[in-house]
Amino acid sequence: MDDRRAKAFHLLKPPCVDLSQTALGYKVRKSTAKDLLKCLERLTETLLAVSRSLDAKLADYVFFPLSHVFSESKELPPRLLEHALSCLRLLIRHGWRDHLSSEVGKQLLILLAFLAAGNNATDSKSKQVDEDVATIAFDCTASLFHSSVASSLGRNGAISPDNIPLLGHTLTVILDAISNSVATKVRLAACTSLLALIHGIDDEEALRNFFPGIVSCLAKVLSAGIRSKTPWKVLEACIQLLEETLCKVLSDSTLPSAVTTVRHSTASKTPTQRWTEATAGQVKIALSTVLPLRYHDRPDVQEALCTLCLSILTKCQTMLGDCTSMILEALVSLSSHAAPEVSRRRSQRLQQIFASNPELLDILKDSLYGWTVALPRVASSNDEIKQTRTLEQLSNAFRLLSAHGMDMKGFNDLVTSNLQSGVASAIKLSSPNAITSVANGNTELSRVFQFATSSRGDHMFSPVIFDSASQGNIASGFKMLVEQFEDSTMCTELQRSLTESLKNTTGIEQIAVLWLTVTLMTFQSLQNSENGEWLNLPTGHLESFAEETYSFSLEILDRSAYDDAVDWRLQALSLEIVALQAKAQGQCFRGELVDALYPILERMGSNNAALQHHAVTCLGVVSDSCEYPSASELVVQNADYLVNAIAVKLNTFDINPQASQVMLMMVRLCGSAIIPYLDDLTESIFAILASYHGYPRLVESLFEVLNAVVEEGARVSPRAIEPAAKTIPSPRRPYKPITIIDVVAQLQVLKKRPCHNCPSTRSPEPDPEISSIREPDETTQPSTSEDPSPPSKALTLVYTITQQTTHHLSTPSPALRRLLLTLIASSLPSLSPQSTTQADTDASFLPLVATLWPHITRQIFSPTPSTSQTTTPLADLPTLLTALQTLTIISQHGGSFLLSRFSDLLPKLQNLYRQLQQAMLHEEKTLGRSRASRSLKFKTWDQMVGLLVTMVVYVGITREMEDAVFEMLGGEALLRRREGVRDALEGLNPDAVWSLEEEGNSKKDEGWDEKWEKRKPVVDGWEFKDVEFR
C-alpha cells in the first residue's frame, strides 16, 4: 500500500507544484487563464490515473494548490471552475471518503453553495457554462453528504445548533435550483444532492425543521408539471424525493414516540400531537396538487407516483390517514389507464394491500359511490378525457371490490340508474353529423350486395353511437363497466332494470338503455362461445331477459323504416339484438325468420348508409347462424314468407315504400333465382301504378323494383350465358358507280310491273311491317333443325314488364322517364331473336319494337309531351342522352325492320344533329376541348353519332339517305376519328371517305394537328401524286 501511495505522490507532485505556482502567478497577473487551465487538465488526468491509491493525506496535499484556485473563483472563467470542481469531486469520493474533518467539510459546503448559486450572469454563453459549474457543484455537495461531513452534521446523532444555518443555506440553494433553474441537468443534480442530504442526516428534529420547506418546494414543482412543460425526469426525481421525505419524517414506525403531550413537548425532541395533525393537514393539501400527475403521459412519472402512493399506504397510513381516500383513488386510476401488464401488476399490488388491510375496501366503496353519483354529470360535460377517466376508475373499482367479495347490496339501483343516465347524457353530446351520416343508397348497393352474398365470414357491426375516435374511448369505458357487472351478482339486477326501462323510456333514454342491453348481451354471447354456457346465472333469468329484449326489438322493426318517429339508431340496435338472438339459437332461429327476415330486408334498402350497413351485417350473421350457404340462399329458401308479406301490402294498395324496398332487396340479393316467384307481384305493381300514377315518388320506387327484375331476368337468356353471341349486322352492298346499263335495267324492271292504277289488276298492298315479320328476306339466318324451347318464365315476365312500361313514358317526371328508358334498354338484348333460342321470340320481338318506336322517338324530339309548352330536345339533355342510348339498342336488335322508320325520321335526325354539334362546339370554345369532352353536351353528341353508326351498320340505308348520312358523319365525327364512323362510311362509299379525309387534312383546323394517313392507289410501275384541295 505504501509503495502505491508513494508512487501516487510521485505522480501528483509535479502537477500540484505547477498548479500552485501558476495560481499564485495568476493573482499577480504573471500567468494567464489558459496556463491555469492546462495545469488543471493535467491534474485531472493524474487524479483519474491514481484514484485507487488516494487517501486523506494525499487529498489534503492536492487540495492545497486547488485552494489557491478557489480563492480566485470570482475572477476565473467558468470553464476553469468546472475543471477545479472535477478535481475536488475526485478528492471527496476517492481521497477523503469518510475521513474528512468537520472544519474542512463546512468550508467546502460554503464554497460549493456559493459556486452552485452562480453569479447571475446575463451573457448566454457564460450562463450555459455556469449551468455546468452548478451541476458539478451539486454533484460535489451530494458526495459531501455521503462522506464524513454527515457525521459532523448529525448522522447518528444530533446536529449542532451552529450547523443549522449552514445546512439551511445549502438547502435553500438546492431548493432554489430545483424550483427555478432552467437547465434540466442542474435540477436533476440538485435533486440528487437533496436526496443525499435526506439520507445523510438522521436527526429527526432537524429534518422536521426542514420538512415544510422541502415539501412546499417539491409540491410547487410537481403541481406546475401538469400545466407547464416541466421535464419528466425532473418530475420523476421530485416524486421520489417527496416519497423519501414523507416516509422518513411521517413514517408510522415513529408513531409510538411521536405522539407526545404538549406539556412534555419542550423537553422532548419527538413531534407533538398538535404538530402531527397540523403537518398531516398541510401534506394532504400538497398531495392534492401532486396526485393529478397520475394522468401524465410518461409511464415513468406514473410509476414514480404509484410507488409514492403505495409507500404512503404501507408506511404512513396512520400518520396520513386523512389522505387515504385520495391515495386510493389515485392508485385505482393509475391501474386503470396503464399498459395491460403494468395495470395487472399494480392491481395485484392493490389487492395485496386490501388483503392485509380490509378496512381500505370500505374507503374504496365510498369513493365508488361518489364516482357513481357524479357519472351523469361527468357524462354531460364536454371534457371527454375526464369522462373516459371516470369510467375507467369505475370499472377498475368494481373489479377490485368484486375480487374481494365486497357486499354491494343497496348499491345496485344507484349504479344501474346512473349508468343509464350517463350513457344518455353522452349520446346527447354526440355530433348529429357523426350520427345521421346519410349516403346515396344506389352508390352503395354494389358493395352491399357483394358483402351480403359472400360466403361465411366475420360480420362486425359498425358503432351506432360514439362513432368518432374520442367518443370511441367513451364507449370503451362504458363497455368495460358493463363487463364488470356481467361477472358480478349485480348482473341479474341490471338485466331487470334494463328490461323495465326499455318499456318506460323514450327518445335518447331508450336508445341508451337498448345500447346497454346490446353491450351486456354481447359480453354474454362471448362468454357463451368461450365457456359453452350462456352465463353463470340461472337459465330462467337469462332466457327471460333475452326473449323480452328480442320481442321489443321486433316491435321496433315492425314499424316502417320510413317512420320519422322511430330513430334510426333504435332500429340499428334492434338489428343487433336480432343478430345476437340468432347466434344464441343457431339453426333453431330458422323458425323466427317469418317475423325477422322482412324487416331486415326493408332496412337494406334504406338511404341511411349506417342503417343499411347494419341490415347487411345482420343478414350475414343470421345466415351464418342458421347455417345457410349465403345470404341470398337464405332469402330464396324463405321466399314464400316474403312474397306473401309483400303481396298482402300490394293487394291492399298499401302505398308505403316499405314493400317495394323489400322486393328490391330480394331481387338484388337473389338474382334470377327469385324471378319465378314474382309474376303475381308484378301484376299487383302495375295495378298500383294504374291507380296512383300521380304520385311520382311511389311510381319511381315501384319502377326501380321492375328495373331490377328486368336486369336480373335478362341474365337467364343465352346472351348472358354466352357473351360471344352478337347481333348480326345488316349486310352491306359493295359500292359500285351507276352506269347507263344500270339505268336501262332499272327501267325494264319498272316496265314489267303491273299497273296499280288499273282496277282489274289492283291487289291489296300488304303491310311492309307484317311482311317483314312473315316473310323474312334472304339475309335472315336459316332455321336450325332443333326445335326451339318455349319461352322461360323469366323472359315472359321481362317481356310483360317492357310492354307495360311504354304506357308510362308520358310521365312529366324527367327522372322517371330516364328510369323507364333504362329499363327498356336493359330488356331488349335478352328479348332479341338473335340472343335467344326460345320459341316465338321473332314474332313477339318485332311487334314490341314497333310499339316502342313512337314512344322512344317522342322522348327524343318532344321531351315533355304532357305539357302545352313547346320545348327543344336540348332542354333536357340527360333524358335526351338516355333516349338516344335506348334507340341505339333498339336499332342494333331491330335490324332492317326499322329501315323505313329511319328514312321517315332522317330530316328530324339531321336537324337534331346540327343542334347537338353546334352546342358541342360552343362548349369547346368556352371550356376547352379537354374539359368539354367530359361535359353532358359532348356525351350527347357522341351518343348521337353512335346512333347514326348503328343505323348504317345494323339497319342499313337507302341510296337516298346516303347524302344526309355523309353530311352528318363526314364532318366532325370523321375528323375526330370517332370509333366506327370511318368503317361505316367506307361500307357506303370509300371514295367519298377518301375525299373527305383529304379535304380535312388540307384545312388544318385549329387544334387538330393530326392528319389522316394518306392512302394512295398501288399499281405496279405507277406512282400517284398527292392531291391538294383548295
mmCIF file of N, CA, C and O in Angstrom, residues 719-790:
data_model
loop_
_atom_site.group_PDB
_atom_site.id
_atom_site.type_symbol
_atom_site.label_atom_id
_atom_site.label_comp_id
_atom_site.label_asym_id
_atom_site.label_seq_id
_atom_site.Cartn_x
_atom_site.Cartn_y
_atom_site.Cartn_z
ATOM 1 N N ARG A 719 -77.894 -15.047 -74.105
ATOM 2 C CA ARG A 719 -76.966 -13.947 -74.365
ATOM 3 C C ARG A 719 -76.095 -13.661 -73.144
ATOM 4 O O ARG A 719 -74.921 -13.336 -73.245
ATOM 5 N N ALA A 720 -76.716 -13.787 -71.960
ATOM 6 C CA ALA A 720 -75.954 -13.564 -70.741
ATOM 7 C C ALA A 720 -75.002 -14.700 -70.462
ATOM 8 O O ALA A 720 -73.962 -14.528 -69.852
ATOM 9 N N ILE A 721 -75.373 -15.920 -70.931
ATOM 10 C CA ILE A 721 -74.532 -17.082 -70.695
ATOM 11 C C ILE A 721 -73.392 -17.134 -71.696
ATOM 12 O O ILE A 721 -72.272 -17.519 -71.396
ATOM 13 N N GLU A 722 -73.666 -16.727 -72.941
ATOM 14 C CA GLU A 722 -72.656 -16.765 -73.993
ATOM 15 C C GLU A 722 -72.398 -15.338 -74.468
ATOM 16 O O GLU A 722 -73.054 -14.842 -75.379
ATOM 17 N N PRO A 723 -71.481 -14.670 -73.894
ATOM 18 C CA PRO A 723 -71.231 -13.292 -74.276
ATOM 19 C C PRO A 723 -70.685 -13.135 -75.678
ATOM 20 O O PRO A 723 -70.697 -12.045 -76.232
ATOM 21 N N ALA A 724 -70.205 -14.219 -76.257
ATOM 22 C CA ALA A 724 -69.635 -14.123 -77.598
ATOM 23 C C ALA A 724 -70.685 -13.871 -78.653
ATOM 24 O O ALA A 724 -70.391 -13.406 -79.749
ATOM 25 N N ALA A 725 -71.939 -14.217 -78.344
ATOM 26 C CA ALA A 725 -73.008 -14.027 -79.306
ATOM 27 C C ALA A 725 -73.250 -12.542 -79.529
ATOM 28 O O ALA A 725 -73.408 -11.787 -78.598
ATOM 29 N N LYS A 726 -73.312 -12.130 -80.771
ATOM 30 C CA LYS A 726 -73.503 -10.734 -81.116
ATOM 31 C C LYS A 726 -74.631 -10.610 -82.130
ATOM 32 O O LYS A 726 -74.954 -11.550 -82.851
ATOM 33 N N THR A 727 -75.241 -9.448 -82.111
ATOM 34 C CA THR A 727 -76.262 -9.210 -83.121
ATOM 35 C C THR A 727 -75.613 -9.155 -84.497
ATOM 36 O O THR A 727 -74.474 -8.733 -84.669
ATOM 37 N N ILE A 728 -76.378 -9.567 -85.490
ATOM 38 C CA ILE A 728 -75.850 -9.708 -86.855
ATOM 39 C C ILE A 728 -76.042 -8.394 -87.588
ATOM 40 O O ILE A 728 -77.171 -7.923 -87.728
ATOM 41 N N PRO A 729 -74.967 -7.755 -88.046
ATOM 42 C CA PRO A 729 -75.125 -6.501 -88.774
ATOM 43 C C PRO A 729 -75.845 -6.723 -90.088
ATOM 44 O O PRO A 729 -75.850 -7.819 -90.658
ATOM 45 N N SER A 730 -76.474 -5.675 -90.556
ATOM 46 C CA SER A 730 -77.139 -5.742 -91.860
ATOM 47 C C SER A 730 -76.084 -5.845 -92.955
ATOM 48 O O SER A 730 -75.077 -5.145 -92.935
ATOM 49 N N PRO A 731 -76.286 -6.749 -93.931
ATOM 50 C CA PRO A 731 -75.289 -6.903 -94.998
ATOM 51 C C PRO A 731 -75.177 -5.633 -95.829
ATOM 52 O O PRO A 731 -76.183 -4.967 -96.106
ATOM 53 N N ARG A 732 -73.958 -5.291 -96.195
ATOM 54 C CA ARG A 732 -73.719 -4.065 -96.953
ATOM 55 C C ARG A 732 -73.519 -4.415 -98.433
ATOM 56 O O ARG A 732 -72.813 -5.363 -98.747
ATOM 57 N N ARG A 733 -74.142 -3.573 -99.253
ATOM 58 C CA ARG A 733 -73.910 -3.725 -100.689
ATOM 59 C C ARG A 733 -72.591 -3.065 -101.045
ATOM 60 O O ARG A 733 -72.354 -1.925 -100.644
ATOM 61 N N PRO A 734 -71.713 -3.750 -101.749
ATOM 62 C CA PRO A 734 -70.462 -3.100 -102.153
ATOM 63 C C PRO A 734 -70.737 -1.921 -103.077
ATOM 64 O O PRO A 734 -71.612 -1.973 -103.935
ATOM 65 N N TYR A 735 -69.978 -0.892 -102.847
ATOM 66 C CA TYR A 735 -70.203 0.322 -103.634
ATOM 67 C C TYR A 735 -69.811 0.074 -105.085
ATOM 68 O O TYR A 735 -68.772 -0.509 -105.405
ATOM 69 N N LYS A 736 -70.751 0.568 -106.009
ATOM 70 C CA LYS A 736 -70.493 0.442 -107.436
ATOM 71 C C LYS A 736 -71.087 1.650 -108.142
ATOM 72 O O LYS A 736 -72.267 1.969 -107.933
ATOM 73 N N PRO A 737 -70.287 2.355 -108.916
ATOM 74 C CA PRO A 737 -70.821 3.533 -109.628
ATOM 75 C C PRO A 737 -71.971 3.147 -110.555
ATOM 76 O O PRO A 737 -71.998 2.062 -111.148
ATOM 77 N N ILE A 738 -72.964 4.038 -110.701
ATOM 78 C CA ILE A 738 -74.130 3.785 -111.563
ATOM 79 C C ILE A 738 -73.748 4.087 -113.021
ATOM 80 O O ILE A 738 -73.226 5.159 -113.330
ATOM 81 N N THR A 739 -74.039 3.133 -113.902
ATOM 82 C CA THR A 739 -73.760 3.296 -115.331
ATOM 83 C C THR A 739 -75.078 3.336 -116.101
ATOM 84 O O THR A 739 -76.163 3.103 -115.552
ATOM 85 N N ILE A 740 -74.999 3.609 -117.411
ATOM 86 C CA ILE A 740 -76.192 3.674 -118.259
ATOM 87 C C ILE A 740 -76.857 2.314 -118.361
ATOM 88 O O ILE A 740 -78.072 2.202 -118.503
ATOM 89 N N ILE A 741 -76.038 1.272 -118.251
ATOM 90 C CA ILE A 741 -76.609 -0.079 -118.311
ATOM 91 C C ILE A 741 -77.497 -0.336 -117.099
ATOM 92 O O ILE A 741 -78.575 -0.939 -117.215
ATOM 93 N N ASP A 742 -77.067 0.160 -115.931
ATOM 94 C CA ASP A 742 -77.892 0.008 -114.738
ATOM 95 C C ASP A 742 -79.208 0.754 -114.869
ATOM 96 O O ASP A 742 -80.266 0.277 -114.424
ATOM 97 N N VAL A 743 -79.164 1.935 -115.493
ATOM 98 C CA VAL A 743 -80.396 2.722 -115.680
ATOM 99 C C VAL A 743 -81.368 1.992 -116.578
ATOM 100 O O VAL A 743 -82.581 1.903 -116.320
ATOM 101 N N VAL A 744 -80.862 1.406 -117.693
ATOM 102 C CA VAL A 744 -81.729 0.663 -118.627
ATOM 103 C C VAL A 744 -82.338 -0.546 -117.921
ATOM 104 O O VAL A 744 -83.529 -0.846 -118.066
ATOM 105 N N ALA A 745 -81.525 -1.262 -117.127
ATOM 106 C CA ALA A 745 -82.036 -2.442 -116.425
ATOM 107 C C ALA A 745 -83.119 -2.059 -115.422
ATOM 108 O O ALA A 745 -84.133 -2.760 -115.286
ATOM 109 N N GLN A 746 -82.964 -0.931 -114.752
ATOM 110 C CA GLN A 746 -83.975 -0.495 -113.789
ATOM 111 C C GLN A 746 -85.264 -0.118 -114.485
ATOM 112 O O GLN A 746 -86.368 -0.396 -113.996
ATOM 113 N N LEU A 747 -85.161 0.513 -115.664
ATOM 114 C CA LEU A 747 -86.370 0.877 -116.417
ATOM 115 C C LEU A 747 -87.109 -0.352 -116.897
ATOM 116 O O LEU A 747 -88.357 -0.384 -116.909
ATOM 117 N N GLN A 748 -86.413 -1.383 -117.320
ATOM 118 C CA GLN A 748 -87.067 -2.615 -117.754
ATOM 119 C C GLN A 748 -87.818 -3.279 -116.595
ATOM 120 O O GLN A 748 -88.903 -3.820 -116.775
ATOM 121 N N VAL A 749 -87.240 -3.220 -115.407
ATOM 122 C CA VAL A 749 -87.933 -3.790 -114.248
ATOM 123 C C VAL A 749 -89.214 -3.034 -113.963
ATOM 124 O O VAL A 749 -90.276 -3.624 -113.691
ATOM 125 N N LEU A 750 -89.162 -1.721 -114.060
ATOM 126 C CA LEU A 750 -90.358 -0.927 -113.815
ATOM 127 C C LEU A 750 -91.420 -1.161 -114.883
ATOM 128 O O LEU A 750 -92.627 -1.122 -114.609
ATOM 129 N N LYS A 751 -91.008 -1.409 -116.130
ATOM 130 C CA LYS A 751 -91.956 -1.638 -117.215
ATOM 131 C C LYS A 751 -92.716 -2.925 -117.044
ATOM 132 O O LYS A 751 -93.885 -3.053 -117.408
ATOM 133 N N LYS A 752 -92.069 -3.941 -116.465
ATOM 134 C CA LYS A 752 -92.713 -5.238 -116.286
ATOM 135 C C LYS A 752 -93.675 -5.264 -115.105
ATOM 136 O O LYS A 752 -94.432 -6.214 -114.953
ATOM 137 N N ARG A 753 -93.645 -4.265 -114.207
ATOM 138 C CA ARG A 753 -94.532 -4.269 -113.056
ATOM 139 C C ARG A 753 -95.974 -4.036 -113.507
ATOM 140 O O ARG A 753 -96.231 -3.322 -114.466
ATOM 141 N N PRO A 754 -96.971 -4.651 -112.837
ATOM 142 C CA PRO A 754 -98.383 -4.433 -113.200
ATOM 143 C C PRO A 754 -98.800 -3.014 -112.880
ATOM 144 O O PRO A 754 -98.222 -2.340 -112.028
ATOM 145 N N CYS A 755 -99.859 -2.582 -113.533
ATOM 146 C CA CYS A 755 -100.365 -1.231 -113.342
ATOM 147 C C CYS A 755 -101.230 -1.207 -112.092
ATOM 148 O O CYS A 755 -102.277 -1.862 -112.031
ATOM 149 N N HIS A 756 -100.801 -0.444 -111.131
ATOM 150 C CA HIS A 756 -101.541 -0.393 -109.877
ATOM 151 C C HIS A 756 -102.766 0.495 -109.970
ATOM 152 O O HIS A 756 -103.650 0.409 -109.117
ATOM 153 N N ASN A 757 -102.814 1.361 -111.013
ATOM 154 C CA ASN A 757 -103.973 2.252 -111.152
ATOM 155 C C ASN A 757 -105.159 1.565 -111.800
ATOM 156 O O ASN A 757 -106.281 2.072 -111.772
ATOM 157 N N CYS A 758 -104.885 0.400 -112.437
ATOM 158 C CA CYS A 758 -105.960 -0.356 -113.114
ATOM 159 C C CYS A 758 -106.739 -1.144 -112.077
ATOM 160 O O CYS A 758 -106.156 -1.907 -111.320
ATOM 161 N N PRO A 759 -108.106 -1.010 -112.031
ATOM 162 C CA PRO A 759 -108.880 -1.712 -111.004
ATOM 163 C C PRO A 759 -108.809 -3.202 -111.120
ATOM 164 O O PRO A 759 -108.858 -3.907 -110.134
ATOM 165 N N SER A 760 -108.696 -3.715 -112.378
ATOM 166 C CA SER A 760 -108.699 -5.161 -112.558
ATOM 167 C C SER A 760 -107.446 -5.813 -112.040
ATOM 168 O O SER A 760 -107.435 -6.997 -111.722
ATOM 169 N N THR A 761 -106.391 -5.085 -112.018
ATOM 170 C CA THR A 761 -105.119 -5.674 -111.590
ATOM 171 C C THR A 761 -104.696 -5.251 -110.190
ATOM 172 O O THR A 761 -103.678 -5.690 -109.689
ATOM 173 N N ARG A 762 -105.454 -4.302 -109.550
ATOM 174 C CA ARG A 762 -105.037 -3.823 -108.227
ATOM 175 C C ARG A 762 -105.293 -4.894 -107.183
ATOM 176 O O ARG A 762 -106.354 -5.516 -107.179
ATOM 177 N N SER A 763 -104.361 -5.087 -106.394
ATOM 178 C CA SER A 763 -104.478 -6.038 -105.280
ATOM 179 C C SER A 763 -104.132 -5.306 -103.990
ATOM 180 O O SER A 763 -103.372 -4.347 -104.013
ATOM 181 N N PRO A 764 -104.705 -5.752 -102.872
ATOM 182 C CA PRO A 764 -104.379 -5.066 -101.605
ATOM 183 C C PRO A 764 -102.892 -5.147 -101.291
ATOM 184 O O PRO A 764 -102.293 -6.221 -101.363
ATOM 185 N N GLU A 765 -102.349 -3.978 -101.015
ATOM 186 C CA GLU A 765 -100.904 -3.898 -100.722
ATOM 187 C C GLU A 765 -100.656 -4.384 -99.306
ATOM 188 O O GLU A 765 -101.280 -3.916 -98.360
ATOM 189 N N PRO A 766 -99.775 -5.355 -99.164
ATOM 190 C CA PRO A 766 -99.513 -5.886 -97.819
ATOM 191 C C PRO A 766 -98.757 -4.854 -96.977
ATOM 192 O O PRO A 766 -98.011 -4.036 -97.498
ATOM 193 N N ASP A 767 -99.003 -4.942 -95.688
ATOM 194 C CA ASP A 767 -98.291 -4.079 -94.739
ATOM 195 C C ASP A 767 -96.821 -4.485 -94.729
ATOM 196 O O ASP A 767 -96.496 -5.648 -94.471
ATOM 197 N N PRO A 768 -95.926 -3.563 -95.051
ATOM 198 C CA PRO A 768 -94.494 -3.938 -95.086
ATOM 199 C C PRO A 768 -93.998 -4.442 -93.757
ATOM 200 O O PRO A 768 -93.102 -5.248 -93.683
ATOM 201 N N GLU A 769 -94.589 -3.931 -92.639
ATOM 202 C CA GLU A 769 -94.133 -4.400 -91.331
ATOM 203 C C GLU A 769 -94.502 -5.855 -91.129
ATOM 204 O O GLU A 769 -93.694 -6.672 -90.708
ATOM 205 N N ILE A 770 -95.770 -6.190 -91.487
ATOM 206 C CA ILE A 770 -96.210 -7.577 -91.315
ATOM 207 C C ILE A 770 -95.493 -8.484 -92.284
ATOM 208 O O ILE A 770 -95.131 -9.624 -91.963
ATOM 209 N N SER A 771 -95.216 -7.950 -93.505
ATOM 210 C CA SER A 771 -94.487 -8.776 -94.471
ATOM 211 C C SER A 771 -93.093 -9.089 -93.989
ATOM 212 O O SER A 771 -92.587 -10.199 -94.153
ATOM 213 N N SER A 772 -92.484 -8.091 -93.377
ATOM 214 C CA SER A 772 -91.125 -8.336 -92.893
ATOM 215 C C SER A 772 -91.111 -9.340 -91.765
ATOM 216 O O SER A 772 -90.112 -9.997 -91.524
ATOM 217 N N ILE A 773 -92.270 -9.466 -91.072
ATOM 218 C CA ILE A 773 -92.328 -10.447 -89.995
ATOM 219 C C ILE A 773 -92.603 -11.835 -90.552
ATOM 220 O O ILE A 773 -91.970 -12.819 -90.187
ATOM 221 N N ARG A 774 -93.571 -11.898 -91.542
ATOM 222 C CA ARG A 774 -93.984 -13.225 -92.022
ATOM 223 C C ARG A 774 -93.033 -13.789 -93.056
ATOM 224 O O ARG A 774 -92.835 -14.987 -93.129
ATOM 225 N N GLU A 775 -92.463 -12.894 -93.889
ATOM 226 C CA GLU A 775 -91.589 -13.367 -94.950
ATOM 227 C C GLU A 775 -90.208 -12.773 -94.734
ATOM 228 O O GLU A 775 -89.919 -11.686 -95.211
ATOM 229 N N PRO A 776 -89.395 -13.442 -94.029
ATOM 230 C CA PRO A 776 -88.039 -12.918 -93.830
ATOM 231 C C PRO A 776 -87.292 -12.865 -95.136
ATOM 232 O O PRO A 776 -87.447 -13.738 -95.992
ATOM 233 N N ASP A 777 -86.455 -11.823 -95.287
ATOM 234 C CA ASP A 777 -85.719 -11.665 -96.539
ATOM 235 C C ASP A 777 -84.578 -12.670 -96.590
ATOM 236 O O ASP A 777 -84.381 -13.493 -95.689
ATOM 237 N N GLU A 778 -83.852 -12.551 -97.658
ATOM 238 C CA GLU A 778 -82.826 -13.551 -97.912
ATOM 239 C C GLU A 778 -81.663 -13.472 -96.949
ATOM 240 O O GLU A 778 -80.865 -14.397 -96.857
ATOM 241 N N THR A 779 -81.597 -12.353 -96.201
ATOM 242 C CA THR A 779 -80.488 -12.231 -95.245
ATOM 243 C C THR A 779 -80.767 -12.919 -93.931
ATOM 244 O O THR A 779 -79.886 -13.025 -93.103
ATOM 245 N N THR A 780 -82.023 -13.365 -93.745
ATOM 246 C CA THR A 780 -82.343 -13.991 -92.469
ATOM 247 C C THR A 780 -81.626 -15.320 -92.346
ATOM 248 O O THR A 780 -81.551 -16.080 -93.307
ATOM 249 N N GLN A 781 -81.173 -15.621 -91.200
ATOM 250 C CA GLN A 781 -80.446 -16.861 -90.970
ATOM 251 C C GLN A 781 -81.388 -18.045 -91.098
ATOM 252 O O GLN A 781 -82.537 -18.011 -90.646
ATOM 253 N N PRO A 782 -80.980 -19.102 -91.728
ATOM 254 C CA PRO A 782 -81.830 -20.297 -91.844
ATOM 255 C C PRO A 782 -82.089 -20.890 -90.471
ATOM 256 O O PRO A 782 -81.246 -20.859 -89.593
ATOM 257 N N SER A 783 -83.267 -21.405 -90.315
ATOM 258 C CA SER A 783 -83.636 -22.004 -89.028
ATOM 259 C C SER A 783 -82.883 -23.296 -88.822
ATOM 260 O O SER A 783 -82.574 -24.018 -89.763
ATOM 261 N N THR A 784 -82.613 -23.563 -87.586
ATOM 262 C CA THR A 784 -81.881 -24.779 -87.242
ATOM 263 C C THR A 784 -82.830 -25.947 -87.194
ATOM 264 O O THR A 784 -84.052 -25.806 -87.114
ATOM 265 N N SER A 785 -82.294 -27.087 -87.218
ATOM 266 C CA SER A 785 -83.088 -28.308 -87.175
ATOM 267 C C SER A 785 -83.645 -28.573 -85.796
ATOM 268 O O SER A 785 -84.597 -29.330 -85.655
ATOM 269 N N GLU A 786 -83.050 -27.929 -84.762
ATOM 270 C CA GLU A 786 -83.511 -28.180 -83.406
ATOM 271 C C GLU A 786 -84.788 -27.405 -83.137
ATOM 272 O O GLU A 786 -84.948 -26.268 -83.581
ATOM 273 N N ASP A 787 -85.706 -27.961 -82.448
ATOM 274 C CA ASP A 787 -86.948 -27.292 -82.076
ATOM 275 C C ASP A 787 -86.656 -26.301 -80.966
ATOM 276 O O ASP A 787 -86.078 -26.676 -79.945
ATOM 277 N N PRO A 788 -87.072 -25.033 -81.142
ATOM 278 C CA PRO A 788 -86.812 -24.059 -80.082
ATOM 279 C C PRO A 788 -87.649 -24.369 -78.856
ATOM 280 O O PRO A 788 -88.780 -24.847 -78.954
ATOM 281 N N SER A 789 -87.074 -24.075 -77.718
ATOM 282 C CA SER A 789 -87.774 -24.319 -76.464
ATOM 283 C C SER A 789 -88.770 -23.201 -76.203
ATOM 284 O O SER A 789 -88.620 -22.096 -76.714
ATOM 285 N N PRO A 790 -89.806 -23.466 -75.425
ATOM 286 C CA PRO A 790 -90.785 -22.418 -75.114
ATOM 287 C C PRO A 790 -90.139 -21.319 -74.273
ATOM 288 O O PRO A 790 -89.143 -21.551 -73.594
#
